[in-house]
XYZ file of C-alpha atoms in Angstrom:
141
model
C -137.469 -7.635 21.285
C -139.375 -4.362 20.943
C -141.173 -4.968 24.246
C -137.918 -5.507 26.167
C -135.971 -2.617 24.626
C -137.387 0.628 25.972
C -136.684 4.289 25.351
C -135.111 4.459 28.773
C -132.666 1.675 27.890
C -131.796 3.370 24.593
C -131.187 6.661 26.381
C -128.943 4.933 28.950
C -126.947 3.235 26.196
C -126.550 6.554 24.378
C -125.473 8.519 27.443
C -123.264 5.703 28.724
C -121.555 5.344 25.342
C -121.144 9.099 24.973
C -119.611 9.343 28.448
C -117.299 6.382 27.787
C -115.981 7.770 24.507
C -115.667 11.282 25.924
C -113.525 9.923 28.778
C -111.500 7.862 26.298
C -110.905 10.989 24.190
C -109.837 13.005 27.250
C -107.522 10.209 28.373
C -105.862 9.891 24.964
C -105.499 13.676 24.726
C -103.883 13.781 28.165
C -101.494 10.967 27.183
C -100.557 12.719 23.939
C -99.923 16.062 25.634
C -97.597 14.402 28.142
C -95.850 12.087 25.659
C -95.072 14.525 22.822
C -92.523 16.684 24.676
C -90.438 13.548 25.325
C -90.514 12.579 21.657
C -90.340 15.775 19.597
C -87.080 17.214 20.978
C -88.474 20.741 21.035
C -85.455 21.816 23.055
C -83.386 21.308 19.869
C -85.359 23.846 17.835
C -82.873 26.572 17.035
C -83.341 29.806 15.118
C -81.795 28.063 12.102
C -84.366 25.247 12.294
C -87.163 27.842 12.432
C -85.748 29.629 9.375
C -85.491 26.271 7.576
C -89.152 25.582 8.330
C -90.021 28.986 6.848
C -88.058 28.146 3.679
C -89.903 24.780 3.596
C -93.274 26.523 3.848
C -92.464 29.425 1.502
C -91.444 27.022 -1.284
C -94.383 24.661 -0.620
C -92.166 21.594 -0.272
C -95.113 19.717 1.259
C -96.904 20.194 -2.067
C -94.711 17.434 -3.537
C -92.960 15.765 -0.584
C -94.236 14.116 2.555
C -92.959 14.721 6.061
C -93.827 11.965 8.547
C -96.285 10.589 5.992
C -98.220 13.870 5.680
C -98.324 15.867 2.463
C -98.243 15.002 -1.220
C -96.955 11.678 -2.504
C -95.383 12.991 -5.702
C -91.829 13.099 -4.346
C -89.958 11.175 -1.600
C -90.595 11.269 2.138
C -88.190 13.726 3.770
C -88.649 12.896 7.457
C -85.597 10.664 7.386
C -83.662 12.052 4.409
C -80.955 13.548 6.613
C -80.196 10.140 8.139
C -80.237 8.479 4.723
C -78.195 10.991 2.710
C -76.634 13.664 4.932
C -76.595 17.434 4.773
C -74.116 17.937 1.939
C -76.055 15.586 -0.338
C -79.305 17.439 0.385
C -77.720 20.786 -0.493
C -76.138 19.411 -3.671
C -79.410 17.791 -4.718
C -81.411 20.989 -4.283
C -78.753 23.019 -6.154
C -78.623 20.506 -9.016
C -82.336 20.540 -9.832
C -83.831 20.046 -12.339
C -81.621 17.175 -13.489
C -83.038 17.020 -16.997
C -83.202 13.216 -16.954
C -85.934 12.251 -19.431
C -88.943 10.407 -18.040
C -88.155 11.348 -14.455
C -90.039 13.655 -12.126
C -88.220 16.938 -11.796
C -87.856 19.173 -8.790
C -87.868 22.889 -9.686
C -84.868 25.104 -9.101
C -85.686 27.384 -6.179
C -82.457 29.451 -6.356
C -81.891 29.191 -2.607
C -78.966 31.010 -1.025
C -76.312 29.112 0.942
C -77.920 30.373 4.161
C -81.334 29.084 3.069
C -79.834 25.724 2.101
C -78.142 25.449 5.492
C -81.434 26.350 7.160
C -83.382 23.699 5.230
C -80.740 21.104 6.106
C -80.977 22.103 9.789
C -84.774 21.721 9.630
C -84.526 18.303 7.977
C -81.877 17.230 10.503
C -84.189 18.234 13.357
C -87.112 16.454 11.655
C -85.059 13.261 11.371
C -84.368 13.279 15.119
C -88.031 13.337 16.180
C -89.130 10.001 17.649
C -91.871 8.939 15.234
C -92.046 5.322 16.448
C -90.492 4.273 13.133
C -93.030 6.086 11.000
C -92.993 6.039 8.031
C -91.956 2.373 8.075
C -89.928 2.511 4.849
C -86.433 3.936 5.506
C -86.137 5.026 1.860
C -89.344 7.053 2.097
């Protein structure tokens, strides 16, 4: 085997493999760049959605919740919460925290204004409309 496998062959395998995977990477990147605008509904991003994202980030919601499967797994997935519960439920839930139920994880009270609550709901509504190819697979998050 060592007589038939030369340095030249190894170099060709290395360069051929590197070129193949580089082209695969470029092709997948190109596909992603052209597919995302059709799936993310960026035309629906309003000023209210942007403000809701800022409230989301300022209060570190991703520190406990997940969005599209990314983030902490301490609290429920929120990518589809608007579809599951609706805007009024989300606002009431945030206002009513902490519930004080013993033995249950508690969400802190953030003392959000009505405007901030509406903004968060708008952000979660927009997030629920993004085509994620049914990810996460569990509708209840």
